Amino acid sequence: MNYLLPVRLDRLAREYALGTLAGPARRRFERVVRSSAAASMAVDVWRRRLSVLDLAAAPVQPPESTWHGIERRLFSGPNQSASTATPIGGALQALRVGMEPRFDALPASYVGVLLDPVGKAALVASSRRQGRQLTVKLLQPLNVPAGHVAQLWALPKDGAAPFPVGVIYRATQIALRDLDSRTLHDLGLDRSEISSIAAEVAHIHAELGSAFSDDDGEYRGHLRSFIPIPRRAGA
Amino acid sequence: MPATESLPELLARVALRDRRAFEGLYRATSAHLFSVSLRILRNEGRADEVLQESYVSIWHHAAGYHAAAGTPMTWMINIVRNKSIDLLRARRTEVASTTEIGDEALNVAADSAGEPQRLLDDSLIKAKIAECMGTLSSQQRQALALAYYRGMVHTDIASALNAPLGTAKGWVRRGLDQLKSCLEAAGVSGV
């Protein structure tokens, strides 16, 4: 059966999202969703529609033992420090606390968060494999106008013109090895720069911007701060 | 539904293995997610089990969240719904081959999670599409509510509403078509 015929896909997606798709058909379609972006998107569309049915749901507080059970499953015991932590602050502060960078070891990778104009996390960019690949995840919709694409831009530290790094569509992986060594340095992903970045986490080493580019690649929109955070080696 | 201002940030930090953010996410969302599971499973013990499994899954898969899946709450609700539906159907299969179903927590579910159709109607009012959805018959809206809130399949709905299977399928299909039309007319793409 060709699950990806538009009419059939929409019917399966909505029955799956609603829950009325059952038995082996449900399992088969789950496999299709895992392997097909079109199927995954079709399910997402219906889940968003159906989510309005949760607007009036009255919350029911679970027993406190539920949280302890989750902690036992994940961490083999309650985390006292987490329970007595101070309230959550800005994204940078939270990342500082949460990542606990080890300054005595060379980090294997980086995580950076792009903030929107009001300071909320909008995009996570992480680099593993010794900085040869940048993985980008969207945390909120970019609301890209029709006929445009969302383009990740790099702003060189030396004040040179911004240049495009890659088009962002949902989760994206960008091969940084295609960029030259000067670019890597300016993005703060050059391994030779890791020590200095790790020593001063709050230092904004470079800026990346989530902005729109039109068909001829012209830069439009606002750059936003990109804060490179050293990630614990092996994390 | 709880306020969602900080959920994207919390989830982003959970993706970075921040345990403090994970507890914050749990405190902000667990009551809502527990009610989702309770409505489907109608048993506190099993809903508790699903809730724990769901947060374990959220911890492991937070990095897989993407904005196209809806809000973080929508993404998490679907994790809980899927696990609840899986457990409900696995348990039905198991119970059918051993003993009769002991629905020991019906009262809890009825009181604390709300009746399906009332919940549907209230949600449609909040979504400002109640008038548009009002063109559906009561049975059509009830069929949609039983599917979404109780995890019922078409045969369950047909039995519950004392209707032929084909009729029940038609009610659900018509309900979904109308929901889509009403949301598009209202310019709502989902919360």
Short mmCIF file of C-alpha atoms in Angstrom, two decimals:
data_model
loop_
_atom_site.label_atom_id
_atom_site.label_comp_id
_atom_site.label_asym_id
_atom_site.label_seq_id
_atom_site.Cartn_x
_atom_site.Cartn_y
_atom_site.Cartn_z
CA MET A 1 0.00 0.00 0.00
CA ASN A 2 1.26 3.47 -0.82
CA TYR A 3 0.67 5.33 2.44
CA LEU A 4 1.85 8.62 1.01
CA LEU A 5 -0.94 9.28 -1.46
CA PRO A 6 -2.24 12.62 -0.15
CA VAL A 7 -5.85 11.61 0.51
CA ARG A 8 -4.87 8.30 2.10
CA LEU A 9 -2.12 9.92 4.13
CA ASP A 10 -4.48 12.56 5.51
CA ARG A 11 -7.05 9.92 6.46
CA LEU A 12 -4.49 7.77 8.22
CA ALA A 13 -2.84 10.75 9.90
CA ARG A 14 -6.06 12.02 11.38
CA GLU A 15 -7.18 8.60 12.57
CA TYR A 16 -3.76 8.03 14.09
CA ALA A 17 -3.73 11.43 15.80
CA LEU A 18 -7.26 10.92 17.11
CA GLY A 19 -6.49 7.39 18.26
CA THR A 20 -9.08 5.50 16.24
CA LEU A 21 -6.43 3.80 14.13
CA ALA A 22 -5.89 0.56 16.00
CA GLY A 23 -4.10 -2.77 16.01
CA PRO A 24 -1.59 -3.71 13.30
CA ALA A 25 -2.66 -0.77 11.14
CA ARG A 26 -1.61 1.60 13.91
CA ARG A 27 1.79 -0.09 14.24
CA ARG A 28 2.33 -0.07 10.49
CA PHE A 29 1.50 3.61 10.26
CA GLU A 30 3.81 4.41 13.18
CA ARG A 31 6.65 2.90 11.18
CA VAL A 32 5.67 5.05 8.20
CA VAL A 33 5.63 8.16 10.41
CA ARG A 34 9.12 7.37 11.68
CA SER A 35 10.51 7.03 8.18
CA SER A 36 8.57 9.65 6.23
CA ALA A 37 8.74 13.39 6.79
CA ALA A 38 5.49 13.84 4.87
CA ALA A 39 3.68 11.40 7.15
CA SER A 40 5.20 12.97 10.25
CA MET A 41 4.07 16.41 9.11
CA ALA A 42 0.56 15.15 8.34
CA VAL A 43 0.26 13.75 11.87
CA ASP A 44 1.63 16.96 13.37
CA VAL A 45 -0.99 19.00 11.53
CA TRP A 46 -3.81 16.90 12.95
CA ARG A 47 -2.34 16.86 16.44
CA ARG A 48 -2.24 20.63 16.43
CA ARG A 49 -5.86 20.76 15.32
CA LEU A 50 -6.96 18.29 17.96
CA SER A 51 -5.03 20.11 20.65
CA VAL A 52 -7.87 22.65 20.90
CA LEU A 53 -9.89 19.86 22.53
CA ASP A 54 -7.61 20.10 25.56
CA LEU A 55 -8.34 23.75 26.23
CA ALA A 56 -10.95 23.10 28.92
CA ALA A 57 -9.33 20.10 30.58
CA ALA A 58 -9.23 20.40 34.35
CA PRO A 59 -5.84 19.47 35.79
CA VAL A 60 -5.61 16.63 38.31
CA GLN A 61 -2.61 16.75 40.60
CA PRO A 62 -0.74 13.44 40.63
CA PRO A 63 0.58 12.16 43.97
CA GLU A 64 4.04 13.32 45.01
CA SER A 65 5.20 9.71 44.74
CA THR A 66 4.91 10.02 40.94
CA TRP A 67 7.80 12.47 40.79
CA HIS A 68 9.91 10.32 43.09
CA GLY A 69 9.18 7.34 40.86
CA ILE A 70 10.38 9.26 37.82
CA GLU A 71 13.54 10.31 39.65
CA ARG A 72 14.22 6.73 40.66
CA ARG A 73 13.76 5.52 37.10
CA LEU A 74 16.01 8.16 35.61
CA PHE A 75 18.51 9.08 38.26
CA SER A 76 18.37 6.28 40.84
CA GLY A 77 17.41 8.56 43.70
CA PRO A 78 15.99 11.97 44.55
CA ASN A 79 18.01 14.98 43.49
CA GLN A 80 18.03 17.23 46.53
CA SER A 81 19.90 20.02 44.84
CA ALA A 82 17.33 20.20 42.07
CA SER A 83 14.48 20.39 44.54
CA THR A 84 15.98 23.32 46.40
CA ALA A 85 17.19 25.19 43.35
CA THR A 86 16.54 28.85 42.82
CA PRO A 87 13.84 29.83 40.35
CA ILE A 88 14.67 29.69 36.68
CA GLY A 89 16.28 32.78 35.28
CA GLY A 90 17.25 33.69 31.74
CA ALA A 91 18.37 31.17 29.20
CA LEU A 92 22.03 31.96 29.62
CA GLN A 93 21.91 31.68 33.38
CA ALA A 94 20.04 28.43 33.16
CA LEU A 95 22.51 26.99 30.73
CA ARG A 96 25.40 28.01 32.91
CA VAL A 97 23.92 26.13 35.81
CA GLY A 98 22.63 23.21 33.86
CA MET A 99 25.62 22.40 31.73
CA GLU A 100 28.24 22.58 34.46
CA PRO A 101 31.13 22.90 32.03
CA ARG A 102 34.33 21.19 33.04
CA PHE A 103 37.12 23.64 32.56
CA ASP A 104 39.77 21.05 33.22
CA ALA A 105 38.81 19.03 30.17
CA LEU A 106 38.61 19.92 26.52
CA PRO A 107 34.93 19.94 25.57
CA ALA A 108 34.01 17.67 22.72
CA SER A 109 31.12 19.80 21.59
CA TYR A 110 29.16 23.01 22.00
CA VAL A 111 25.59 24.00 22.51
CA GLY A 112 24.31 27.46 21.75
CA VAL A 113 20.89 29.03 22.09
CA LEU A 114 19.50 31.71 19.84
CA LEU A 115 17.25 34.04 21.76
CA ASP A 116 14.33 35.88 20.28
CA PRO A 117 13.95 39.62 20.79
CA VAL A 118 12.22 39.12 24.16
CA GLY A 119 14.90 36.74 25.39
CA LYS A 120 13.11 33.43 24.96
CA ALA A 121 15.00 30.48 23.55
CA ALA A 122 14.15 30.17 19.87
CA LEU A 123 16.70 27.80 18.44
CA VAL A 124 19.35 25.43 19.73
CA ALA A 125 22.51 25.01 17.70
CA SER A 126 24.88 22.30 18.84
CA SER A 127 28.13 21.06 17.47
CA ARG A 128 29.46 17.59 17.99
CA ARG A 129 32.10 15.63 16.16
CA GLN A 130 34.76 18.14 17.11
CA GLY A 131 32.93 21.02 15.48
CA ARG A 132 32.54 19.55 12.03
CA GLN A 133 28.77 19.52 12.11
CA LEU A 134 26.22 21.99 13.44
CA THR A 135 22.85 20.56 14.47
CA VAL A 136 20.01 23.06 14.64
CA LYS A 137 16.68 22.54 16.36
CA LEU A 138 13.78 25.00 16.38
CA LEU A 139 12.10 25.62 19.72
CA GLN A 140 9.36 27.84 18.40
CA PRO A 141 7.90 28.53 14.95
CA LEU A 142 9.81 30.99 12.77
CA ASN A 143 6.69 32.16 10.92
CA VAL A 144 8.48 32.35 7.59
CA PRO A 145 6.56 34.43 5.04
CA ALA A 146 5.41 32.70 1.87
CA GLY A 147 8.12 32.61 -0.79
CA HIS A 148 10.93 32.97 1.74
CA VAL A 149 13.15 30.62 3.65
CA ALA A 150 14.65 30.87 7.11
CA GLN A 151 18.38 31.27 6.78
CA LEU A 152 20.93 30.98 9.56
CA TRP A 153 23.53 33.73 9.22
CA ALA A 154 26.91 34.18 10.70
CA LEU A 155 28.24 37.58 11.66
CA PRO A 156 32.04 37.59 11.58
CA LYS A 157 33.73 39.02 14.61
CA ASP A 158 35.81 41.36 12.47
CA GLY A 159 32.73 43.26 11.36
CA ALA A 160 32.64 41.83 7.85
CA ALA A 161 29.28 41.33 6.17
CA PRO A 162 27.02 38.53 7.43
CA PHE A 163 27.13 35.36 5.39
CA PRO A 164 24.67 32.47 5.16
CA VAL A 165 25.42 29.26 7.02
CA GLY A 166 22.44 27.17 6.03
CA VAL A 167 18.70 27.08 5.49
CA ILE A 168 16.72 26.11 8.56
CA TYR A 169 13.82 23.78 8.21
CA ARG A 170 12.79 21.95 11.40
CA ALA A 171 15.79 19.96 12.59
CA THR A 172 18.75 20.70 10.38
CA GLN A 173 22.33 19.52 10.20
CA ILE A 174 24.93 21.73 8.60
CA ALA A 175 28.34 20.41 7.68
CA LEU A 176 30.83 22.94 8.99
CA ARG A 177 33.75 21.25 7.30
CA ASP A 178 32.66 23.03 4.13
CA LEU A 179 33.49 26.36 5.72
CA ASP A 180 37.05 27.59 5.74
CA SER A 181 39.19 27.87 8.85
CA ARG A 182 38.64 31.60 9.16
CA THR A 183 34.91 31.05 9.33
CA LEU A 184 35.23 28.36 11.93
CA HIS A 185 37.31 30.69 14.03
CA ASP A 186 34.74 33.45 13.74
CA LEU A 187 31.93 31.11 14.70
CA GLY A 188 33.76 30.03 17.79
CA LEU A 189 33.77 26.43 16.75
CA ASP A 190 37.44 26.14 16.00
CA ARG A 191 38.95 23.72 18.47
CA SER A 192 41.86 26.06 19.01
CA GLU A 193 39.45 28.56 20.56
CA ILE A 194 37.76 26.16 22.92
CA SER A 195 39.83 26.87 25.97
CA SER A 196 39.27 30.60 25.91
CA ILE A 197 35.55 30.18 25.33
CA ALA A 198 35.28 27.73 28.16
CA ALA A 199 37.04 30.12 30.47
CA GLU A 200 34.54 32.87 29.82
CA VAL A 201 31.17 31.37 29.14
CA ALA A 202 29.26 34.63 29.02
CA HIS A 203 31.54 36.15 26.44
CA ILE A 204 29.68 36.53 23.18
CA HIS A 205 32.27 35.29 20.77
CA ALA A 206 30.21 35.55 17.63
CA GLU A 207 26.71 36.21 16.57
CA LEU A 208 24.43 34.10 14.50
CA GLY A 209 21.12 35.39 13.35
CA SER A 210 17.92 33.73 12.36
CA ALA A 211 16.74 35.88 9.53
CA PHE A 212 15.00 35.69 6.25
CA SER A 213 16.70 35.69 2.91
CA ASP A 214 14.94 36.32 -0.34
CA ASP A 215 15.59 34.45 -3.55
CA ASP A 216 18.82 36.27 -4.37
CA GLY A 217 20.23 35.60 -0.93
CA GLU A 218 20.00 39.15 0.34
CA TYR A 219 20.13 39.37 4.11
CA ARG A 220 17.01 40.68 5.82
CA GLY A 221 15.91 40.83 9.42
CA HIS A 222 17.57 41.11 12.76
CA LEU A 223 20.57 39.31 14.05
CA ARG A 224 20.18 37.78 17.46
CA SER A 225 22.78 36.87 19.97
CA PHE A 226 24.39 33.50 19.73
CA ILE A 227 25.98 32.42 22.95
CA PRO A 228 28.40 29.53 22.63
CA ILE A 229 28.31 27.28 25.67
CA PRO A 230 30.97 24.63 26.11
CA ARG A 231 29.39 21.28 26.52
CA ARG A 232 30.69 18.69 28.92
CA ALA A 233 33.07 16.36 27.19
CA GLY A 234 31.30 13.14 26.32
CA ALA A 235 27.86 14.54 27.17
CA MET B 1 -4.28 24.10 30.50
CA PRO B 2 -1.31 25.59 32.35
CA ALA B 3 0.45 28.72 31.21
CA THR B 4 2.95 27.91 28.51
CA GLU B 5 5.21 30.95 28.57
CA SER B 6 8.22 29.11 29.87
CA LEU B 7 7.63 25.63 28.53
CA PRO B 8 9.71 26.00 25.33
CA GLU B 9 12.64 27.21 27.38
CA LEU B 10 12.22 24.47 29.97
CA LEU B 11 12.01 21.81 27.29
CA ALA B 12 15.07 23.20 25.52
CA ARG B 13 17.04 22.93 28.73
CA VAL B 14 15.73 19.44 29.40
CA ALA B 15 17.16 18.56 25.99
CA LEU B 16 20.49 19.70 27.41
CA ARG B 17 20.05 17.31 30.37
CA ASP B 18 19.22 20.02 32.89
CA ARG B 19 17.60 18.19 35.82
CA ARG B 20 16.39 21.38 37.46
CA ALA B 21 14.55 22.36 34.29
CA PHE B 22 13.12 18.86 34.10
CA GLU B 23 11.59 19.19 37.54
CA GLY B 24 10.27 22.62 36.57
CA LEU B 25 8.70 21.13 33.48
CA TYR B 26 7.15 18.35 35.55
CA ARG B 27 5.71 20.79 38.11
CA ALA B 28 4.25 22.94 35.34
CA THR B 29 2.68 20.18 33.28
CA SER B 30 2.12 17.00 35.29
CA ALA B 31 -1.38 17.86 36.56
CA HIS B 32 -2.60 18.44 33.05
CA LEU B 33 -0.93 15.34 31.65
CA PHE B 34 -2.23 13.24 34.56
CA SER B 35 -5.78 14.27 33.69
CA VAL B 36 -5.20 13.23 30.07
CA SER B 37 -4.13 9.76 31.13
CA LEU B 38 -6.87 9.48 33.77
CA ARG B 39 -9.57 10.23 31.23
CA ILE B 40 -8.38 7.45 28.96
CA LEU B 41 -7.42 4.81 31.51
CA ARG B 42 -9.94 5.68 34.26
CA ASN B 43 -7.64 4.20 36.84
CA GLU B 44 -5.28 6.25 39.01
CA GLY B 45 -2.67 3.54 39.39
CA ARG B 46 -2.36 2.91 35.69
CA ALA B 47 -2.51 6.63 34.89
CA ASP B 48 0.32 7.15 37.37
CA GLU B 49 2.35 4.43 35.68
CA VAL B 50 1.80 6.00 32.25
CA LEU B 51 2.70 9.43 33.60
CA GLN B 52 6.02 8.15 34.93
CA GLU B 53 6.80 6.39 31.66
CA SER B 54 5.87 9.52 29.74
CA TYR B 55 8.24 11.77 31.68
CA VAL B 56 11.02 9.25 31.28
CA SER B 57 10.35 9.42 27.54
CA ILE B 58 10.21 13.23 27.63
CA TRP B 59 13.61 13.29 29.35
CA HIS B 60 15.13 11.01 26.73
CA HIS B 61 13.50 12.58 23.69
CA ALA B 62 13.28 16.28 24.54
CA ALA B 63 15.86 17.03 21.87
CA GLY B 64 13.49 15.53 19.31
CA TYR B 65 10.81 18.14 19.98
CA HIS B 66 10.29 20.52 17.10
CA ALA B 67 7.95 23.45 16.75
CA ALA B 68 6.00 21.81 13.92
CA ALA B 69 4.67 19.31 16.47
CA GLY B 70 2.79 22.16 18.14
CA THR B 71 3.48 23.64 21.53
CA PRO B 72 5.55 21.65 24.03
CA MET B 73 2.30 20.88 25.83
CA THR B 74 0.76 19.47 22.64
CA TRP B 75 3.88 17.37 22.09
CA MET B 76 3.77 16.04 25.65
CA ILE B 77 0.03 15.40 25.57
CA ASN B 78 0.54 13.20 22.55
CA ILE B 79 3.25 11.20 24.30
CA VAL B 80 0.83 10.61 27.19
CA ARG B 81 -2.12 9.88 24.90
CA ASN B 82 -0.15 7.34 22.88
CA LYS B 83 1.10 5.53 25.95
CA SER B 84 -2.34 5.59 27.56
CA ILE B 85 -4.00 4.26 24.43
CA ASP B 86 -1.37 1.54 24.08
CA LEU B 87 -1.88 0.46 27.70
CA LEU B 88 -5.66 0.63 27.41
CA ARG B 89 -5.69 -1.63 24.37
CA ALA B 90 -3.03 -4.00 25.68
CA ARG B 91 -4.97 -4.36 28.90
CA ARG B 92 -8.22 -5.00 27.05
CA THR B 93 -6.55 -7.82 25.12
CA GLU B 94 -5.07 -9.22 28.30
CA VAL B 95 -8.27 -8.93 30.32
CA ALA B 96 -10.45 -10.34 27.55
CA SER B 97 -8.44 -13.54 27.65
CA THR B 98 -8.40 -13.89 31.45
CA THR B 99 -11.14 -12.18 33.42
CA GLU B 100 -13.72 -9.47 33.18
CA ILE B 101 -12.66 -5.85 33.22
CA GLY B 102 -12.49 -4.35 36.68
CA ASP B 103 -13.03 -0.69 36.11
CA GLU B 104 -12.26 0.17 39.70
CA ALA B 105 -11.69 3.88 39.24
CA LEU B 106 -14.69 4.94 37.24
CA ASN B 107 -15.80 7.36 39.92
CA VAL B 108 -12.41 9.02 40.07
CA ALA B 109 -12.35 9.53 36.34
CA ALA B 110 -15.89 10.78 36.13
CA ASP B 111 -15.46 13.31 38.89
CA SER B 112 -11.96 14.59 38.30
CA ALA B 113 -11.47 14.35 34.57
CA GLY B 114 -14.89 15.41 33.37
CA GLU B 115 -17.35 13.83 31.00
CA PRO B 116 -16.21 13.69 27.38
CA GLN B 117 -18.93 15.68 25.71
CA ARG B 118 -19.00 18.43 28.31
CA LEU B 119 -15.23 18.69 28.02
CA LEU B 120 -15.48 18.85 24.24
CA ASP B 121 -18.13 21.54 24.34
CA ASP B 122 -16.20 23.62 26.87
CA SER B 123 -13.02 23.33 24.81
CA LEU B 124 -14.82 24.39 21.65
CA ILE B 125 -16.15 27.44 23.49
CA LYS B 126 -12.64 28.35 24.62
CA ALA B 127 -11.36 27.86 21.08
CA LYS B 128 -14.16 30.14 19.88
CA ILE B 129 -15.46 27.56 17.42
CA ALA B 130 -18.45 26.30 19.42
CA GLU B 131 -20.96 27.93 17.12
CA CYS B 132 -19.32 26.50 14.02
CA MET B 133 -19.08 23.01 15.57
CA GLY B 134 -22.68 23.37 16.70
CA THR B 135 -23.75 22.45 13.19
CA LEU B 136 -22.78 18.89 14.07
CA SER B 137 -25.36 16.68 15.72
CA SER B 138 -24.95 15.82 19.37
CA GLN B 139 -24.08 12.26 18.39
CA GLN B 140 -21.36 13.41 16.02
CA ARG B 141 -19.76 15.54 18.71
CA GLN B 142 -20.15 12.74 21.23
CA ALA B 143 -18.41 10.31 18.88
CA LEU B 144 -15.51 12.70 18.50
CA ALA B 145 -15.32 13.21 22.25
CA LEU B 146 -15.31 9.49 23.03
CA ALA B 147 -12.50 8.93 20.54
CA TYR B 148 -10.34 11.78 21.77
CA TYR B 149 -10.90 11.72 25.52
CA ARG B 150 -11.57 8.03 26.09
CA GLY B 151 -9.28 6.52 23.45
CA MET B 152 -12.19 4.61 21.96
CA VAL B 153 -11.98 3.00 18.51
CA HIS B 154 -14.88 2.96 16.08
CA THR B 155 -16.33 -0.31 17.37
CA ASP B 156 -16.31 1.03 20.95
CA ILE B 157 -18.03 4.21 19.85
CA ALA B 158 -20.64 2.29 17.88
CA SER B 159 -21.34 0.14 20.93
CA ALA B 160 -21.41 3.07 23.37
CA LEU B 161 -23.78 5.08 21.18
CA ASN B 162 -25.79 2.06 20.09
CA ALA B 163 -25.20 2.73 16.41
CA PRO B 164 -24.05 0.67 13.42
CA LEU B 165 -20.28 0.65 12.91
CA GLY B 166 -20.49 2.49 9.60
CA THR B 167 -22.60 5.21 11.18
CA ALA B 168 -20.13 5.65 14.02
CA LYS B 169 -17.25 5.93 11.55
CA GLY B 170 -19.19 8.53 9.63
CA TRP B 171 -19.83 10.56 12.78
CA VAL B 172 -16.14 10.63 13.65
CA ARG B 173 -15.14 11.49 10.09
CA ARG B 174 -17.72 14.27 9.89
CA GLY B 175 -16.61 15.57 13.28
CA LEU B 176 -13.00 15.79 12.16
CA ASP B 177 -13.92 17.40 8.85
CA GLN B 178 -15.96 20.00 10.66
CA LEU B 179 -13.23 20.61 13.23
CA LYS B 180 -10.76 21.26 10.42
CA SER B 181 -13.17 23.61 8.64
CA CYS B 182 -14.03 25.51 11.81
CA LEU B 183 -10.40 25.98 12.80
CA GLU B 184 -9.48 27.19 9.33
CA ALA B 185 -12.44 29.57 9.29
CA ALA B 186 -11.39 30.92 12.66
CA GLY B 187 -7.76 31.20 11.61
CA VAL B 188 -6.67 28.83 14.38
CA SER B 189 -3.94 26.36 13.55
CA GLY B 190 -3.91 24.69 16.95
CA VAL B 191 -2.52 25.69 20.31
#
